[in-house]
mmCIF file of C-alpha atoms and ligand atoms in Angstrom:
data_model
loop_
_atom_site.group_PDB
_atom_site.id
_atom_site.type_symbol
_atom_site.label_atom_id
_atom_site.label_comp_id
_atom_site.label_asym_id
_atom_site.label_seq_id
_atom_site.Cartn_x
_atom_site.Cartn_y
_atom_site.Cartn_z
ATOM 1 C CA MET A 1 0.757 -1.226 21.851
ATOM 2 C CA PHE A 2 -1.413 -3.698 21.069
ATOM 3 C CA ASN A 3 0.472 -3.625 18.032
ATOM 4 C CA PHE A 4 3.703 -4.018 19.383
ATOM 5 C CA LEU A 5 2.706 -7.023 20.839
ATOM 6 C CA ARG A 6 1.408 -8.945 18.149
ATOM 7 C CA ARG A 7 4.485 -8.069 16.718
ATOM 8 C CA GLN A 8 6.575 -9.358 19.597
ATOM 9 C CA ALA A 9 4.228 -12.645 19.597
ATOM 10 C CA LEU A 10 4.808 -13.235 15.771
ATOM 11 C CA ARG A 11 8.048 -13.117 15.705
ATOM 12 C CA LYS A 12 8.658 -15.406 18.563
ATOM 13 C CA LYS A 13 6.484 -17.836 16.375
ATOM 14 C CA PRO A 14 8.240 -21.226 14.893
ATOM 15 C CA PHE A 15 9.185 -20.669 11.862
ATOM 16 C CA PRO A 16 7.197 -23.043 9.077
ATOM 17 C CA LEU A 17 9.878 -25.516 8.381
ATOM 18 C CA THR A 18 8.363 -25.662 4.870
ATOM 19 C CA TRP A 19 9.440 -21.917 4.954
ATOM 20 C CA LEU A 20 13.121 -22.419 5.490
ATOM 21 C CA ASP A 21 13.494 -25.495 2.864
ATOM 22 C CA VAL A 22 11.802 -22.478 0.697
ATOM 23 C CA LEU A 23 14.428 -19.981 2.140
ATOM 24 C CA GLN A 24 17.395 -22.708 1.876
ATOM 25 C CA GLY A 25 16.763 -23.907 -1.336
ATOM 26 C CA GLN A 26 16.010 -21.092 -3.116
ATOM 27 C CA VAL A 27 16.835 -17.841 -1.821
ATOM 28 C CA ALA A 28 21.111 -17.161 -3.167
ATOM 29 C CA TRP A 29 22.028 -14.907 0.077
ATOM 30 C CA TYR A 30 19.978 -16.941 2.921
ATOM 31 C CA ALA A 31 22.783 -18.930 3.496
ATOM 32 C CA ARG A 32 25.293 -16.410 3.467
ATOM 33 C CA LEU A 33 23.167 -14.767 7.036
ATOM 34 C CA THR A 34 24.713 -15.005 10.153
ATOM 35 C CA PRO A 35 22.584 -18.197 12.251
ATOM 36 C CA GLU A 36 21.272 -14.138 14.351
ATOM 37 C CA LEU A 37 20.304 -12.680 11.187
ATOM 38 C CA GLN A 38 18.610 -15.684 10.193
ATOM 39 C CA ARG A 39 16.389 -15.499 12.766
ATOM 40 C CA ARG A 40 16.203 -11.445 13.339
ATOM 41 C CA LEU A 41 14.365 -12.353 8.859
ATOM 42 C CA GLN A 42 12.526 -15.193 10.149
ATOM 43 C CA GLY A 43 10.686 -12.655 13.077
ATOM 44 C CA ARG A 44 9.817 -10.340 10.296
ATOM 45 C CA MET A 45 9.334 -12.706 6.986
ATOM 46 C CA GLN A 46 6.563 -13.869 10.137
ATOM 47 C CA ILE A 47 5.069 -10.175 10.588
ATOM 48 C CA PHE A 48 5.262 -8.986 6.788
ATOM 49 C CA LEU A 49 2.945 -12.396 5.792
ATOM 50 C CA ARG A 50 0.309 -11.452 8.525
ATOM 51 C CA GLU A 51 0.013 -8.067 7.530
ATOM 52 C CA LYS A 52 0.407 -8.145 3.900
ATOM 53 C CA THR A 53 -2.592 -9.858 1.906
ATOM 54 C CA PHE A 54 -1.012 -11.459 -1.405
ATOM 55 C CA ILE A 55 -3.455 -11.056 -4.409
ATOM 56 C CA GLY A 56 -2.724 -13.204 -7.672
ATOM 57 C CA CYS A 57 -3.670 -11.853 -10.973
ATOM 58 C CA GLY A 58 -3.829 -12.589 -14.803
ATOM 59 C CA GLY A 59 -4.591 -16.122 -13.574
ATOM 60 C CA LEU A 60 -2.031 -16.976 -10.857
ATOM 61 C CA THR A 61 -2.000 -18.534 -7.694
ATOM 62 C CA VAL A 62 -0.378 -17.508 -5.003
ATOM 63 C CA THR A 63 1.337 -20.263 -3.307
ATOM 64 C CA ASP A 64 3.337 -20.204 0.207
ATOM 65 C CA THR A 65 6.635 -20.972 -1.668
ATOM 66 C CA MET A 66 6.005 -16.963 -3.485
ATOM 67 C CA ARG A 67 5.076 -15.293 -0.370
ATOM 68 C CA VAL A 68 8.179 -16.442 1.384
ATOM 69 C CA ILE A 69 9.699 -15.236 -1.229
ATOM 70 C CA VAL A 70 8.610 -11.532 -1.389
ATOM 71 C CA ALA A 71 8.501 -11.608 2.003
ATOM 72 C CA ALA A 72 12.201 -12.331 2.545
ATOM 73 C CA GLN A 73 13.836 -10.260 0.001
ATOM 74 C CA ALA A 74 11.101 -7.416 1.365
ATOM 75 C CA CYS A 75 12.557 -7.645 4.827
ATOM 76 C CA ARG A 76 16.203 -8.052 3.719
ATOM 77 C CA LEU A 77 15.790 -4.259 3.273
ATOM 78 C CA GLU A 78 15.388 -3.578 7.007
ATOM 79 C CA LEU A 79 17.436 -6.282 8.548
ATOM 80 C CA HIS A 80 20.334 -4.043 10.076
ATOM 81 C CA HIS A 81 17.355 -0.982 10.308
ATOM 82 C CA GLU A 82 15.078 -0.485 12.398
ATOM 83 C CA PRO A 83 12.266 -1.841 10.560
ATOM 84 C CA SER A 84 9.303 0.422 9.373
ATOM 85 C CA HIS A 85 7.425 -2.713 8.502
ATOM 86 C CA PHE A 86 6.282 -1.129 4.935
ATOM 87 C CA PRO A 87 3.363 0.035 7.138
ATOM 88 C CA HIS A 88 1.540 1.870 3.752
ATOM 89 C CA CYS A 89 1.986 -1.210 1.955
ATOM 90 C CA GLU A 90 -0.958 -4.026 2.008
ATOM 91 C CA THR A 91 -1.358 -5.504 -1.020
ATOM 92 C CA ILE A 92 0.939 -7.343 -3.011
ATOM 93 C CA PHE A 93 -0.601 -8.147 -6.422
ATOM 94 C CA LEU A 94 1.139 -10.845 -8.474
ATOM 95 C CA TYR A 95 1.346 -11.357 -11.685
ATOM 96 C CA PRO A 96 2.778 -14.285 -12.860
ATOM 97 C CA GLU A 97 4.227 -12.526 -15.640
ATOM 98 C CA ALA A 98 5.090 -9.164 -17.115
ATOM 99 C CA PHE A 99 2.473 -6.850 -17.002
ATOM 100 C CA VAL A 100 0.606 -3.955 -18.787
ATOM 101 C CA SER A 101 0.211 -0.338 -17.268
ATOM 102 C CA THR A 102 -1.309 2.394 -17.497
ATOM 103 C CA VAL A 103 0.903 5.598 -17.113
ATOM 104 C CA THR A 104 -0.863 8.696 -17.655
ATOM 105 C CA ARG A 105 0.941 12.021 -18.195
ATOM 106 C CA MET A 106 0.994 15.699 -19.271
ATOM 107 C CA LEU A 107 1.820 16.908 -23.411
ATOM 108 C CA PRO A 108 2.837 20.198 -23.912
ATOM 109 C CA GLY A 109 -0.505 22.353 -24.446
ATOM 110 C CA GLY A 110 -2.028 19.921 -21.122
ATOM 111 C CA VAL A 111 -3.104 16.866 -23.459
ATOM 112 C CA ILE A 112 -3.325 14.007 -21.581
ATOM 113 C CA GLU A 113 -1.765 11.074 -22.611
ATOM 114 C CA GLN A 114 -2.417 7.365 -21.801
ATOM 115 C CA MET A 115 0.471 4.807 -22.698
ATOM 116 C CA PRO A 116 0.527 1.096 -22.253
ATOM 117 C CA THR A 117 3.390 0.116 -20.360
ATOM 118 C CA VAL A 118 5.313 -3.680 -19.979
ATOM 119 C CA ARG A 119 6.615 -3.393 -16.100
ATOM 120 C CA ILE A 120 8.030 -6.766 -13.883
ATOM 121 C CA GLY A 121 7.061 -4.146 -11.014
ATOM 122 C CA GLU A 122 5.118 -1.314 -9.548
ATOM 123 C CA SER A 123 5.199 0.352 -6.562
ATOM 124 C CA TRP A 124 2.259 2.778 -5.293
ATOM 125 C CA HIS A 125 2.784 5.552 -2.892
ATOM 126 C CA ARG A 126 -0.713 4.004 -0.566
ATOM 127 C CA GLY A 127 -1.392 0.416 -0.370
ATOM 128 C CA SER A 128 -0.086 -1.258 -2.648
ATOM 129 C CA VAL A 129 3.088 -3.044 -4.793
ATOM 130 C CA VAL A 130 2.781 -4.737 -7.584
ATOM 131 C CA LEU A 131 5.462 -7.721 -8.742
ATOM 132 C CA ALA A 132 5.972 -10.511 -11.753
ATOM 133 C CA TRP A 133 6.370 -13.593 -10.184
ATOM 134 C CA ASN A 134 8.838 -14.953 -12.588
ATOM 135 C CA ALA A 135 11.525 -11.542 -12.251
ATOM 136 C CA VAL A 136 10.747 -11.975 -8.715
ATOM 137 C CA GLU A 137 11.754 -15.693 -8.720
ATOM 138 C CA ALA A 138 14.632 -15.284 -10.650
ATOM 139 C CA SER A 139 15.824 -12.730 -9.201
ATOM 140 C CA ALA A 140 16.573 -14.543 -5.476
ATOM 141 C CA TRP A 141 18.463 -17.238 -7.254
ATOM 142 C CA ALA A 142 20.388 -14.933 -9.677
ATOM 143 C CA GLU A 143 23.019 -12.802 -8.031
ATOM 144 C CA TRP A 144 25.300 -10.150 -8.994
ATOM 145 C CA THR A 145 23.410 -9.328 -11.299
ATOM 146 C CA GLY A 146 22.456 -5.288 -10.205
ATOM 147 C CA ARG A 147 18.941 -6.515 -10.765
ATOM 148 C CA ASN A 148 16.419 -7.266 -8.485
ATOM 149 C CA VAL A 149 12.315 -6.809 -8.392
ATOM 150 C CA VAL A 150 11.458 -6.623 -5.324
ATOM 151 C CA LEU A 151 14.287 -4.441 -4.048
ATOM 152 C CA HIS A 152 13.114 -1.931 -6.347
ATOM 153 C CA GLU A 153 9.577 -1.271 -5.767
ATOM 154 C CA PHE A 154 9.796 -1.587 -1.755
ATOM 155 C CA ALA A 155 12.930 0.667 -2.137
ATOM 156 C CA HIS A 156 9.729 2.947 -3.339
ATOM 157 C CA GLN A 157 7.958 2.024 -0.357
ATOM 158 C CA LEU A 158 10.425 3.271 2.211
ATOM 159 C CA ASP A 159 10.772 5.815 -0.124
ATOM 160 C CA SER A 160 7.293 6.836 0.776
ATOM 161 C CA GLY A 161 7.955 6.676 4.214
ATOM 162 C CA SER A 162 8.743 10.238 4.672
ATOM 163 C CA GLY A 163 5.708 11.931 2.709
ATOM 164 C CA ALA A 164 6.613 11.749 -0.606
ATOM 165 C CA VAL A 165 8.349 9.600 -3.430
ATOM 166 C CA ASP A 166 10.811 11.533 -4.018
ATOM 167 C CA GLY A 167 14.412 9.142 -3.422
ATOM 168 C CA VAL A 168 14.561 10.542 -0.115
ATOM 169 C CA PRO A 169 13.630 8.041 2.729
ATOM 170 C CA VAL A 170 13.252 8.551 6.571
ATOM 171 C CA LEU A 171 16.779 9.929 7.750
ATOM 172 C CA ARG A 172 17.902 10.215 11.393
ATOM 173 C CA ASN A 173 18.072 13.849 11.762
ATOM 174 C CA ALA A 174 18.906 17.520 9.753
ATOM 175 C CA ALA A 175 22.594 16.538 8.751
ATOM 176 C CA ALA A 176 21.708 13.336 7.279
ATOM 177 C CA TYR A 177 19.429 14.888 5.018
ATOM 178 C CA ALA A 178 21.774 17.536 4.231
ATOM 179 C CA ARG A 179 24.133 15.323 3.629
ATOM 180 C CA TRP A 180 21.841 12.625 1.521
ATOM 181 C CA GLU A 181 20.743 16.001 -0.484
ATOM 182 C CA GLY A 182 24.457 16.987 -1.211
ATOM 183 C CA VAL A 183 25.593 13.313 -2.042
ATOM 184 C CA VAL A 184 22.359 12.256 -4.368
ATOM 185 C CA ASP A 185 22.800 15.347 -6.380
ATOM 186 C CA ARG A 186 26.665 15.076 -7.511
ATOM 187 C CA SER A 187 25.700 11.996 -8.182
ATOM 188 C CA LEU A 188 22.673 12.107 -10.045
ATOM 189 C CA THR A 189 24.247 14.942 -12.270
ATOM 190 C CA ARG A 190 27.479 13.087 -12.416
ATOM 191 C CA LEU A 191 24.807 10.074 -14.873
ATOM 192 C CA ARG A 192 23.586 12.515 -16.534
ATOM 193 C CA LEU A 193 26.323 13.658 -17.769
ATOM 194 C CA HIS A 194 27.531 9.754 -18.050
ATOM 195 C CA LEU A 195 24.792 9.121 -20.132
ATOM 196 C CA ASN A 196 25.061 12.063 -22.382
ATOM 197 C CA ARG A 197 28.534 10.855 -23.389
ATOM 198 C CA GLY A 198 27.359 8.150 -24.474
ATOM 199 C CA GLU A 199 28.768 6.047 -21.204
ATOM 200 C CA VAL A 200 26.753 3.988 -19.373
ATOM 201 C CA PRO A 201 27.978 3.345 -15.599
ATOM 202 C CA ILE A 202 24.877 2.366 -13.643
ATOM 203 C CA ASP A 203 21.402 1.272 -15.432
ATOM 204 C CA PRO A 204 20.031 4.428 -17.030
ATOM 205 C CA TYR A 205 16.640 4.376 -15.829
ATOM 206 C CA ALA A 206 18.025 5.447 -12.366
ATOM 207 C CA ALA A 207 18.175 9.087 -14.726
ATOM 208 C CA GLN A 208 14.455 9.709 -14.398
ATOM 209 C CA ASN A 209 14.324 11.433 -11.645
ATOM 210 C CA PRO A 210 15.366 11.168 -7.893
ATOM 211 C CA ALA A 211 13.298 8.643 -6.544
ATOM 212 C CA GLU A 212 14.241 5.525 -9.598
ATOM 213 C CA PHE A 213 18.031 6.875 -8.570
ATOM 214 C CA PHE A 214 16.903 5.688 -5.305
ATOM 215 C CA ALA A 215 15.925 2.545 -6.062
ATOM 216 C CA VAL A 216 18.204 1.631 -8.299
ATOM 217 C CA ILE A 217 21.488 2.172 -6.178
ATOM 218 C CA THR A 218 19.134 0.144 -3.757
ATOM 219 C CA GLU A 219 19.235 -2.627 -5.894
ATOM 220 C CA LEU A 220 22.152 -2.039 -6.757
ATOM 221 C CA TYR A 221 23.465 -1.531 -3.360
ATOM 222 C CA PHE A 222 22.043 -5.411 -2.201
ATOM 223 C CA GLU A 223 23.415 -7.129 -5.992
ATOM 224 C CA ALA A 224 26.468 -5.444 -7.458
ATOM 225 C CA PRO A 225 28.109 -3.210 -4.854
ATOM 226 C CA HIS A 226 31.301 -3.710 -6.648
ATOM 227 C CA VAL A 227 29.237 -1.571 -9.991
ATOM 228 C CA LEU A 228 27.968 1.083 -7.236
ATOM 229 C CA ARG A 229 31.549 1.391 -5.843
ATOM 230 C CA ALA A 230 33.387 2.096 -9.494
ATOM 231 C CA PHE A 231 30.805 4.757 -10.296
ATOM 232 C CA ASP A 232 30.355 6.567 -7.248
ATOM 233 C CA PRO A 233 31.856 5.168 -4.114
ATOM 234 C CA GLU A 234 30.875 8.044 -1.472
ATOM 235 C CA LEU A 235 27.479 6.722 -3.027
ATOM 236 C CA LEU A 236 27.937 3.462 -1.082
ATOM 237 C CA HIS A 237 29.212 4.688 2.267
ATOM 238 C CA LEU A 238 25.859 6.621 1.966
ATOM 239 C CA LEU A 239 23.277 3.490 1.741
ATOM 240 C CA GLU A 240 26.019 1.815 4.368
ATOM 241 C CA ASP A 241 24.586 4.144 6.144
ATOM 242 C CA TYR A 242 21.090 3.966 5.702
ATOM 243 C CA TYR A 243 21.184 0.534 5.111
ATOM 244 C CA GLY A 244 23.095 -0.271 8.520
ATOM 245 C CA VAL A 245 25.830 -2.655 6.712
ATOM 246 C CA PHE A 246 27.917 -3.740 3.992
ATOM 247 C CA PRO A 247 26.141 -6.735 1.938
ATOM 248 C CA VAL A 248 28.097 -9.929 2.071
ATOM 249 C CA HIS A 249 29.662 -10.136 -1.689
ATOM 250 C CA SER A 250 31.387 -12.436 -3.613
ATOM 251 C CA ALA A 251 34.968 -12.866 -3.996
ATOM 252 C CA GLU A 252 33.851 -10.990 -7.750
ATOM 253 C CA ALA A 253 32.678 -7.743 -5.626
ATOM 254 C CA ALA A 254 35.773 -7.431 -2.858
HETATM 255 ZN ZN1 ZN B 301 11.026 2.259 -9.686
#
């Protein structure tokens, strides 16, 4: 109850004009939202920015511009559905650019290998998201590339809402889970067949596992829906039902 009332008060707070300047000047899709959706986004961002802690890494000083651009893109994912407010993400670590992360994996014979890997984003099941600021900034302004690191990492956060990071977010009912599993299994199998033939209909990273598949198709849904439609129209409809609306997009994408 306390959370509900506190969030209701935050939603109604006047949105700072300096934040509005950032949305209008540096977030390309903001201008295409209806006034009602702009207000809704602002309210959700007020909650996001109050509840999440931002920490600069690698010498980066986090500014309000950075916080606003991350918040806008994360909140865009839930603009048309009942918001979860990403309860498992408490902290967002921002690096100035791509960072090195150590990936641990088990090799045959039980040998554990630790490999440094360069990344622009990471999502941890409990607690945090890590982002490269230059990639965040570029994806807020460059549209229709099909790439958006904030959408990708926060899709992982939505995925983790169901308990496991397995490519299945929280859905309405048992029928929705059954449909999700059927459409995604078939689509992921088809993607792997394409890749085996040397065809690349969407980012091959999606073929890694169902969790990456969900994160990559989320990026495409918002940033290049025409590519997703050409790959698998049923998959596009699945995301339309989940995210709640078909994104407004360019004439090229129509
Ligand atoms: Zn990922």
